[in-house]
Coordinates of C-alpha atoms and ligand atoms in Angstrom, one line a residue:
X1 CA -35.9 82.4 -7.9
X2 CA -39.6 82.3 -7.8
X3 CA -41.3 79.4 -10.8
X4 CA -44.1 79.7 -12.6
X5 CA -45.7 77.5 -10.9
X6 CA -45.8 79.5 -7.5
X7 CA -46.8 82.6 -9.4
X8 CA -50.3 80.0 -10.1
X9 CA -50.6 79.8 -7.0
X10 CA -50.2 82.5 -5.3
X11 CA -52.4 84.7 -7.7
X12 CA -55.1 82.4 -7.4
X13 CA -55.0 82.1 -3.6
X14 CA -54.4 86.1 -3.3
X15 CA -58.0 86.4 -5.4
X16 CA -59.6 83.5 -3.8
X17 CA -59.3 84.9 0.0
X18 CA -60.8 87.9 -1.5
X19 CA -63.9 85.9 -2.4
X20 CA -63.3 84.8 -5.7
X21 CA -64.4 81.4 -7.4
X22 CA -61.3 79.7 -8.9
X23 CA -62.9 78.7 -12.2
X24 CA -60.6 76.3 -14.6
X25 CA -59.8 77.6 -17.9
X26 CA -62.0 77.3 -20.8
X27 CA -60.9 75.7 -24.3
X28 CA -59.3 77.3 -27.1
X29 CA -62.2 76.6 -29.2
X30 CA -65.3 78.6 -27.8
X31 CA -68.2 76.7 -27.3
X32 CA -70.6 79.0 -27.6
X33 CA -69.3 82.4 -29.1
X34 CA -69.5 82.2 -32.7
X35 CA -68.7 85.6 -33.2
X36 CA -64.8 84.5 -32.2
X37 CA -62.3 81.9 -33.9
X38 CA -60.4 80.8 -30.7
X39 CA -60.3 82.3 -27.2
X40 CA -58.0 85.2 -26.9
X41 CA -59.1 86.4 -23.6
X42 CA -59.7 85.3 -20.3
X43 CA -63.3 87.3 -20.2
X44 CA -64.8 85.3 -22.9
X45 CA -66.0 82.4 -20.8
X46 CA -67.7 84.9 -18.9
X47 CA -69.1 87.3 -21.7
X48 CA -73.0 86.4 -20.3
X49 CA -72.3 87.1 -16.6
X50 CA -71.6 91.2 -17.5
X51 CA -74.8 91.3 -19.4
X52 CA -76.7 89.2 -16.7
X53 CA -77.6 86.7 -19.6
X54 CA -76.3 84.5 -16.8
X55 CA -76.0 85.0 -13.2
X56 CA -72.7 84.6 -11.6
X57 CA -74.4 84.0 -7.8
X58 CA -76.4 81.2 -9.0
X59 CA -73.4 79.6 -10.8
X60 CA -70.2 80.1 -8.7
X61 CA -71.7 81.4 -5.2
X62 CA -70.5 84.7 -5.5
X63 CA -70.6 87.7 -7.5
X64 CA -66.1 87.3 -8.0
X65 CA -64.1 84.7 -10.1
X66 CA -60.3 84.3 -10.7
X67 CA -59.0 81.9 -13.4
X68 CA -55.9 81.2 -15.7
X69 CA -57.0 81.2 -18.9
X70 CA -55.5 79.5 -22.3
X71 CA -55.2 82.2 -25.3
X72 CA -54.6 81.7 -28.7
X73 CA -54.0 85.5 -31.0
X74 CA -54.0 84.9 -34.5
X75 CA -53.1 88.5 -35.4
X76 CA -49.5 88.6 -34.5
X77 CA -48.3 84.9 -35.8
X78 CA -46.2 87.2 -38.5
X79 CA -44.6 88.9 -35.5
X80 CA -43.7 85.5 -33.4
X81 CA -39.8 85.2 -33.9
X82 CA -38.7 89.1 -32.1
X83 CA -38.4 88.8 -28.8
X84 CA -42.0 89.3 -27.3
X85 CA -45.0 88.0 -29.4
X86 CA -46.6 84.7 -28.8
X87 CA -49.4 82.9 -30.4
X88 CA -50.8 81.0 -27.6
X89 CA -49.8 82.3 -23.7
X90 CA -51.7 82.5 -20.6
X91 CA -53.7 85.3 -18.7
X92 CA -54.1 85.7 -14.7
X93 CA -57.5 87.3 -14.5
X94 CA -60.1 88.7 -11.6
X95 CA -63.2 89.4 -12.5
X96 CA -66.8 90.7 -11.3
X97 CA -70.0 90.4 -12.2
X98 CA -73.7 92.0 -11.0
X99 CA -74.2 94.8 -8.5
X100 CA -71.6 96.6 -7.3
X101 CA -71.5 96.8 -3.1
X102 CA -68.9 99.0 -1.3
X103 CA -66.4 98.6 -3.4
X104 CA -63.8 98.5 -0.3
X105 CA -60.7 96.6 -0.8
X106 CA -61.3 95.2 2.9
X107 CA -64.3 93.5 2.0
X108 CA -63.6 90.0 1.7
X109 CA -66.7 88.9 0.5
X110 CA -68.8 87.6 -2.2
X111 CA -70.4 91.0 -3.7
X112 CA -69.4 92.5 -7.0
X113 CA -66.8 95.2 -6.7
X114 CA -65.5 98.0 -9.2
X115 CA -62.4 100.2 -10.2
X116 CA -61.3 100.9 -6.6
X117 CA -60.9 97.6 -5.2
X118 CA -59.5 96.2 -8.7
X119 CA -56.9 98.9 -8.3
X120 CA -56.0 98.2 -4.8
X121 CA -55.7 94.6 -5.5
X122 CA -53.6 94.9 -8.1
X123 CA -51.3 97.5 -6.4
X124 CA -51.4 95.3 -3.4
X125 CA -50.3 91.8 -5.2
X126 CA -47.6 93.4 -7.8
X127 CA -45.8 95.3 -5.4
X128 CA -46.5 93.5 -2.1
X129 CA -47.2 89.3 -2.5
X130 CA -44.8 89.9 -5.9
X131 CA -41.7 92.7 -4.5
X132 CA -42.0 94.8 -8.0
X133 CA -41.8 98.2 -8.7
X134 CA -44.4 99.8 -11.0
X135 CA -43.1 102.2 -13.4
X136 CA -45.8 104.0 -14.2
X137 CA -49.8 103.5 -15.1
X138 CA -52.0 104.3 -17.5
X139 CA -55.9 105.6 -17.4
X140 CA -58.3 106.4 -20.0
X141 CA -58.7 110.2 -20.5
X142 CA -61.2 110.7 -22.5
X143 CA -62.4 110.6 -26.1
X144 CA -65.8 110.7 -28.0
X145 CA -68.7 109.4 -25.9
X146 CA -66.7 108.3 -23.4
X147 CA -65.2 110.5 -20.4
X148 CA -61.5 110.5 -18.7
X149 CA -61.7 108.0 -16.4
X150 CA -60.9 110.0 -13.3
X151 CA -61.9 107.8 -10.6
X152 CA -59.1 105.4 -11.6
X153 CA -56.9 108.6 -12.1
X154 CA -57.6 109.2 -8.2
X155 CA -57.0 105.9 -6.7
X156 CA -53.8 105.5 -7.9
X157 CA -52.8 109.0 -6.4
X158 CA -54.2 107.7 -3.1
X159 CA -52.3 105.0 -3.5
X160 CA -49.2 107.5 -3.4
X161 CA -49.1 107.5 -7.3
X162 CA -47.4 111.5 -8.9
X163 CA -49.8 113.2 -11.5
X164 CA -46.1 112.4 -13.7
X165 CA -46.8 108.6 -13.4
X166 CA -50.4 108.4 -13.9
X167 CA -50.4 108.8 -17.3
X168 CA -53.3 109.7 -19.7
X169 CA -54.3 107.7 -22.9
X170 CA -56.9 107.3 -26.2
X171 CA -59.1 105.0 -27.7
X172 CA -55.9 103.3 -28.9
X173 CA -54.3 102.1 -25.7
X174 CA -57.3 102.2 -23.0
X175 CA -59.9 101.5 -24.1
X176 CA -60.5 97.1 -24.3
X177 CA -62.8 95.3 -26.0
X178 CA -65.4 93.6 -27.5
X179 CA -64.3 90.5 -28.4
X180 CA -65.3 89.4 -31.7
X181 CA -68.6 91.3 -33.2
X182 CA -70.4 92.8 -30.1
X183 CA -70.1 92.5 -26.3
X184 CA -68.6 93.9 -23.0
X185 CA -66.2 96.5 -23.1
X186 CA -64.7 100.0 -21.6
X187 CA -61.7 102.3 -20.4
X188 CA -58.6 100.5 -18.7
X189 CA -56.1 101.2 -16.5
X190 CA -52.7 99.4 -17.2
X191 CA -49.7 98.5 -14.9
X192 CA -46.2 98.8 -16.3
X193 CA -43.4 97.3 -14.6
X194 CA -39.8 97.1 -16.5
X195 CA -41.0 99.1 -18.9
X196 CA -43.9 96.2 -19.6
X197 CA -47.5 96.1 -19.5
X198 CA -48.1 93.6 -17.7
X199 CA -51.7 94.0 -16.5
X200 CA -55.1 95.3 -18.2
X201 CA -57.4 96.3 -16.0
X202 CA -60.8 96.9 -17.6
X203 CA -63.6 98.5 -16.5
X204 CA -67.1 96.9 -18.3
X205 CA -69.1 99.9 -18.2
X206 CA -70.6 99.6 -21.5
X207 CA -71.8 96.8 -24.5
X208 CA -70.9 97.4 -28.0
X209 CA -73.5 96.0 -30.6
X210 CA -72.5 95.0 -34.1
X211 CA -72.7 98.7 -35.3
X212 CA -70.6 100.0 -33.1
X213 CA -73.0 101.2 -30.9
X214 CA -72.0 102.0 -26.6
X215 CA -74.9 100.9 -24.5
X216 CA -74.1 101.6 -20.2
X217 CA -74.4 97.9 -19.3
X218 CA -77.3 97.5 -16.3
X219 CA -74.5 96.8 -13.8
X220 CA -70.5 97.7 -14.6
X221 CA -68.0 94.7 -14.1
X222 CA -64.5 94.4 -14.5
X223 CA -62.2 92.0 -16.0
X224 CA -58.5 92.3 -15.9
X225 CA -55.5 90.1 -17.8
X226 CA -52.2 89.7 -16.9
X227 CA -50.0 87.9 -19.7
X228 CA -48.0 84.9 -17.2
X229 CA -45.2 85.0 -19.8
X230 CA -44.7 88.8 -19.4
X231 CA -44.8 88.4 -15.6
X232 CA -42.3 85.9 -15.5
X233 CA -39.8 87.6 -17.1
X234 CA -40.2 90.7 -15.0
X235 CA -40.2 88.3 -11.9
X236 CA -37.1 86.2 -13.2
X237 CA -35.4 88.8 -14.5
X238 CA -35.0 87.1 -18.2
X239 CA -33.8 88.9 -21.4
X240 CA -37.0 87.9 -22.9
X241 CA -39.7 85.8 -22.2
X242 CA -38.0 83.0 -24.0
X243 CA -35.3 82.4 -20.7
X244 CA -38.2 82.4 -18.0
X245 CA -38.9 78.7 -16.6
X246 CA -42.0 78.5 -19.1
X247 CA -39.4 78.0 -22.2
X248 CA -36.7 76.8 -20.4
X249 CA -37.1 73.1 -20.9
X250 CA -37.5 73.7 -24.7
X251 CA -35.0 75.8 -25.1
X252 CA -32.1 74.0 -23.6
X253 CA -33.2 71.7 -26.1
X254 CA -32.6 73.6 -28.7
X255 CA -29.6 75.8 -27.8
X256 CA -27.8 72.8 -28.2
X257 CA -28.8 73.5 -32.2
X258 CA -28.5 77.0 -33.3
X259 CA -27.9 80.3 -31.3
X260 CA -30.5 82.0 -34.2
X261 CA -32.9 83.2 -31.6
X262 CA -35.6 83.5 -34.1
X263 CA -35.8 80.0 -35.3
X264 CA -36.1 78.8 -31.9
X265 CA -38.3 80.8 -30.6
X266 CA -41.3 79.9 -33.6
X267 CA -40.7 76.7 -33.1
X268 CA -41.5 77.2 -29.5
X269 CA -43.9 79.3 -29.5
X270 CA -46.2 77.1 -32.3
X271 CA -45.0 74.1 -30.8
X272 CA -46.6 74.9 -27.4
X273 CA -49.4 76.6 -29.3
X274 CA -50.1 73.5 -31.3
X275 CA -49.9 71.3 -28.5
X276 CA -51.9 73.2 -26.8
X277 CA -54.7 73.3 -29.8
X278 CA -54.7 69.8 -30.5
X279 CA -55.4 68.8 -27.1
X280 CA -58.4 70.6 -27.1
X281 CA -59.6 68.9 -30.1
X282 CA -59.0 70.5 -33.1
X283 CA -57.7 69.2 -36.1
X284 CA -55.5 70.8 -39.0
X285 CA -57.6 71.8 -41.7
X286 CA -58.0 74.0 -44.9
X287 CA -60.4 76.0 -43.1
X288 CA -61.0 78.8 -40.1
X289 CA -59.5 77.4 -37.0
X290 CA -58.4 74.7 -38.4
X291 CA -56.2 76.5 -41.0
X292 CA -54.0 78.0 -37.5
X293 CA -53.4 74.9 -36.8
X294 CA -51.9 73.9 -40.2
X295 CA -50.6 77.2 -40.5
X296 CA -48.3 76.8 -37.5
X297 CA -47.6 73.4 -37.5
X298 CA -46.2 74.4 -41.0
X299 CA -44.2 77.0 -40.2
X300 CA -42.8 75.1 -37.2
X301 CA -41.8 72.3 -39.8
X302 CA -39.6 75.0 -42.0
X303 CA -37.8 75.9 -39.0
X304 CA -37.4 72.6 -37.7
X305 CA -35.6 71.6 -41.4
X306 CA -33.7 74.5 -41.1
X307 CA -32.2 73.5 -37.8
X308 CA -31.8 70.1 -38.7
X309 CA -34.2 69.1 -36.0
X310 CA -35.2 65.1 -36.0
X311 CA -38.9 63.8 -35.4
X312 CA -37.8 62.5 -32.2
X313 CA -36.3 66.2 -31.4
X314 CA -39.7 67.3 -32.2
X315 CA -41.5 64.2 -29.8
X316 CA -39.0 65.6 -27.1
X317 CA -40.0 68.7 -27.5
X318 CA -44.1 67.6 -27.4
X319 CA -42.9 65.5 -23.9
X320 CA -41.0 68.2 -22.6
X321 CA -44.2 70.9 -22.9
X322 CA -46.3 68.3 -21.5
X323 CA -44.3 67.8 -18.7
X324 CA -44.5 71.4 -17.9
X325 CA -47.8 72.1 -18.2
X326 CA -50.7 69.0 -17.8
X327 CA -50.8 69.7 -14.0
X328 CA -52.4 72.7 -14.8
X329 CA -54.4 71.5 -18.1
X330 CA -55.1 67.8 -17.9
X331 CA -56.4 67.8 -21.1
X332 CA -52.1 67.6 -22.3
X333 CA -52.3 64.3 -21.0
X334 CA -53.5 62.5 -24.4
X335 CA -49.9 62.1 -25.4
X336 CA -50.2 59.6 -27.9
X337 CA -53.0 61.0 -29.4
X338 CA -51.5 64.8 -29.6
X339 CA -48.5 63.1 -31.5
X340 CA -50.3 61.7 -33.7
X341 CA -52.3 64.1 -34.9
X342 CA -48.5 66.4 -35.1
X343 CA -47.1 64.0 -36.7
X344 CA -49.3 63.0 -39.0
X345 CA -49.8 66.6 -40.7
X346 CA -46.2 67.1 -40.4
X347 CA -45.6 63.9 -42.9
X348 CA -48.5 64.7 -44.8
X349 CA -46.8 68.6 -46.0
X350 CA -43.1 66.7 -46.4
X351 CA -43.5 65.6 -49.9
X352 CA -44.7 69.5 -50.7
X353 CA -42.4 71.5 -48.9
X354 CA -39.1 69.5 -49.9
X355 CA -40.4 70.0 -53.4
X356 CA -41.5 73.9 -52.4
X357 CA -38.3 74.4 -50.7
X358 CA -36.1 73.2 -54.2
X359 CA -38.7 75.0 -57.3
X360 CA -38.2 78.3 -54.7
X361 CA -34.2 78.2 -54.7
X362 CA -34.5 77.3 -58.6
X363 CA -37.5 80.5 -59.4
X364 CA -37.0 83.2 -56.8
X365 CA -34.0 85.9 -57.6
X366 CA -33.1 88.9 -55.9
X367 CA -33.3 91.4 -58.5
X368 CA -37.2 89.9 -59.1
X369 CA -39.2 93.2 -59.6
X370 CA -42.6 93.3 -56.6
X371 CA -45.1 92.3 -59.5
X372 CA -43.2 89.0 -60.7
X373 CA -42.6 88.2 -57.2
X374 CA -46.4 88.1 -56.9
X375 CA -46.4 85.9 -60.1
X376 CA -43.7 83.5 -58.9
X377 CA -45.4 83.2 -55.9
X378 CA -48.6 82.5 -57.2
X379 CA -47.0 79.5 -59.0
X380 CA -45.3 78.2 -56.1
X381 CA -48.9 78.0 -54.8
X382 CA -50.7 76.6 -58.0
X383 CA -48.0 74.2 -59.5
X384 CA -46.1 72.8 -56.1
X385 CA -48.8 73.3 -53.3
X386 CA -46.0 75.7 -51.3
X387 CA -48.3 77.5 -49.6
X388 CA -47.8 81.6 -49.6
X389 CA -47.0 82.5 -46.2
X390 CA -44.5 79.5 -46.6
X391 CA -42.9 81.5 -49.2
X392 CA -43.3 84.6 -47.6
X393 CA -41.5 83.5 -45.0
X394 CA -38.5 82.2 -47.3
X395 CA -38.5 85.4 -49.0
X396 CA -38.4 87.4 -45.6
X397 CA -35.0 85.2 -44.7
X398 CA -33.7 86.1 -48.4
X399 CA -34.4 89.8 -47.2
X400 CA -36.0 90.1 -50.4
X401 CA -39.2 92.3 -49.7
X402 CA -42.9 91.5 -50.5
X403 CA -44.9 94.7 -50.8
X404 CA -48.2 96.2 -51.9
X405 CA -47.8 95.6 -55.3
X406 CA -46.6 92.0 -55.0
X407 CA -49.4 90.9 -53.1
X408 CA -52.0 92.9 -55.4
X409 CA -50.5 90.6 -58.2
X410 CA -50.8 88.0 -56.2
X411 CA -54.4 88.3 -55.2
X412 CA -55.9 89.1 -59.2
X413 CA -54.0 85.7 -60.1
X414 CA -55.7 84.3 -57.2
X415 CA -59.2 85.7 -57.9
X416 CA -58.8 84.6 -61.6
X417 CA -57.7 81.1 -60.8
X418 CA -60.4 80.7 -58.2
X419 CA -63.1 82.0 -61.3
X420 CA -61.2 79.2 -63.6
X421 CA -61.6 76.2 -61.2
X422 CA -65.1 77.3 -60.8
X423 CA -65.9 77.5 -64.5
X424 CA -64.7 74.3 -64.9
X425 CA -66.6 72.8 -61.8
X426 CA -69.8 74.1 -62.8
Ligands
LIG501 N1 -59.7 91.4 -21.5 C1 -58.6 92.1 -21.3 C2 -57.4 91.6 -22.1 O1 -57.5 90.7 -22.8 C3 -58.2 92.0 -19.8 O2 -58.4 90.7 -19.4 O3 -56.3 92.3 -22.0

């Protein structure tokens, strides 16, 4: 069965001998895109190439780079837990900058290239280099300013692609982009293979400013993303993601703990996302970036408890992820230092959630109406330090729901508390 670590390789090799710059990762923390908390896509580092802020020739020799990129979504940590969302994963990514030459997927070279060689490519490595089958694709057709993409429609019927599995989509689903406030964006295509997407293909036609304003950008590039989790699984043949030889070594750890699937898989998915965080520098705070960090190292202690999991469990775990990944990222190599720092805010919340954990099972009861749920909440917060999504995440396993009104509740004590400490500040 093929690893994870041959997949590397033969993605970036494919890309390379088509002209492309193998360009390492950048951090999680952006280093010059304010407009962004952490990196979420493997574009970002490369933002200033598509708007020719920065030219790609002058930097990397040609107009084509590859890379694997480190990502880190804040908007699904809720979902982590079912069986396919992920804090931090990695993308597999081509991309091109500048003017456009032939555009001939027999052109080996150096010169920036659009949708019909990123098509071809694709098609060539997923079902060639890779032995899968696509299901079906996706192209953009149509909406507001911006036309059905039927160039892309038209390549993959050359490619021997039925109208019936080309299928058209919105706004919604094809359309990528910016990242934060303003920047490169436009229409996709998108692969599906075992009913997953597993590649984005996206065509940079346009910029979007901070009104939401299209602007045709002076030369169109593209930028594709495939998630290495997702591809694993099709490629291994997993259940999930969780079974594929990216998890494995953590989770024959902790299958020798609990068969709840849920548990295990937050605490692998923010253990590997902390790791991964810490190593490139950042420290758990009260604030922005920082706060994910706490946030998930916080959430990974709960489950931890609940599984009875050890500190040295948890160093196993740290050494195991390590293991896996610092040939890629060398940056994991700081062991003693990445402990540290997990360990150290990990004792520092012990004290408040054992306390948290006990004042919830005494205040919390099922029949609570929304609006005292808010209240007792609140409380939690204000008297014990248990921060909210701690409890929300207590009352989810209670199967006791948090709506609207709860957190409306919630947020007026909050607002009023926050006036209070003010008042008595100033
Ligand atoms: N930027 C696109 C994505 O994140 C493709 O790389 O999906």
């Amino acid at each position: 069965m093929i690893k994870s670590e041959e997949v590397r390789k033969i993605f970036l090799d494919f890309f390379a001998r088509r002209g492309h710059k193998i360009v390492s990762s950048s951090s999680l923390i952006p280093y010059d895109d304010p407009s962004v908390l952490l990196t979420t896509a493997g574009m970002q580092q490369f933002k200033k190439y598509y708007t020719r802020e920065k030219d790609a020739l002058k930097d990397f020799g040609t107009q084509r780079t590859t890379s694997i990129q480190k990502c880190f979504r804040t908007t699904d940590i809720d979902e982590v837990g079912d069986e396919r969302h992920l804090t931090f994963f990695e993308m597999l990514g081509n991309f091109s900058f500048g003017p456009v030459g032939t555009d001939d997927p027999e052109d080996f070279g150096i010169v920036g290239y659009f949708k019909k060689s990123a098509i071809y490519w694709a098609h060539e490595l997923i079902t060639k280099e890779f032995g899968l089958k696509i299901d079906y694709v996706t192209v953009f057709g149509g909406e507001e300013n911006v036309p059905f993409d039927e160039e892309s429609f038209k390549f993959w019927q050359n490619l021997g692609f039925s109208q019936d599995k080309i299928l058209k989509k919105g706004r919604e689903d094809n359309f990528w982009g910016p990242t934060g406030d303003e920047g490169p964006c436009g229409p996709t295509t998108e692969i599906y293979v075992d009913g997953l997407e597993i590649w984005n293909l996206v065509f940079n036609e346009y910029y979007q400013d901070k009104n939401k304003n299209l602007k045709k950008l002076e030369f169109p590039g593209v930028d594709t993303g495939m998630g290495l989790e997702r591809l694993m699984k099709v490629l291994q043949k997993t259940p999930t993601i969780f079974e594929t030889d990216l998890f494995l070594p953590l989770k024959e750890v902790l299958d020798k703990f609990s068969d709840n699937e849920r548990r295990k898989r937050i605490i692998m998915d923010h253990l590997r996302g902390s790791v991964f965080l810490i190593a490139d520098g950042l420290y758990p705070s009260n604030l922005e970036r920082g706060y994910v960090l706490r946030r998930i190292l916080r959430r990974l202690r709960l489950h931890a408890k609940f599984l009875n999991l050890t500190f040295d469990i948890l160093e196993e775990l740290i050494k195991k992820t390590i293991e896996k990944y610092s040939e890629f990222y060398p940056e994991l190599k700081n062991f003693e230092k990445i402990k540290s720092i997990f360990f150290e805010e990990l004792n520092n919340f012990e004290n408040t959630l054992n306390r948290g954990l006990r004042e919830f099972e005494k205040l919390i009861k099922e029949n609570d109406s929304p609006e005292i749920l808010g209240e007792k909440v609140f409380l939690l917060y204000t008297s014990y330090g248990l921060p909210k999504e701690i409890s929300l995440e207590l009352l989810k396993e209670k199967g006791i729901l948090w709506d609207n009104n709860s957190e409306k509740v919630y947020q007026e004590l909050f607002k009023e508390h926050q006036l209070i400490s003010k008042g008595n500040n100033g």
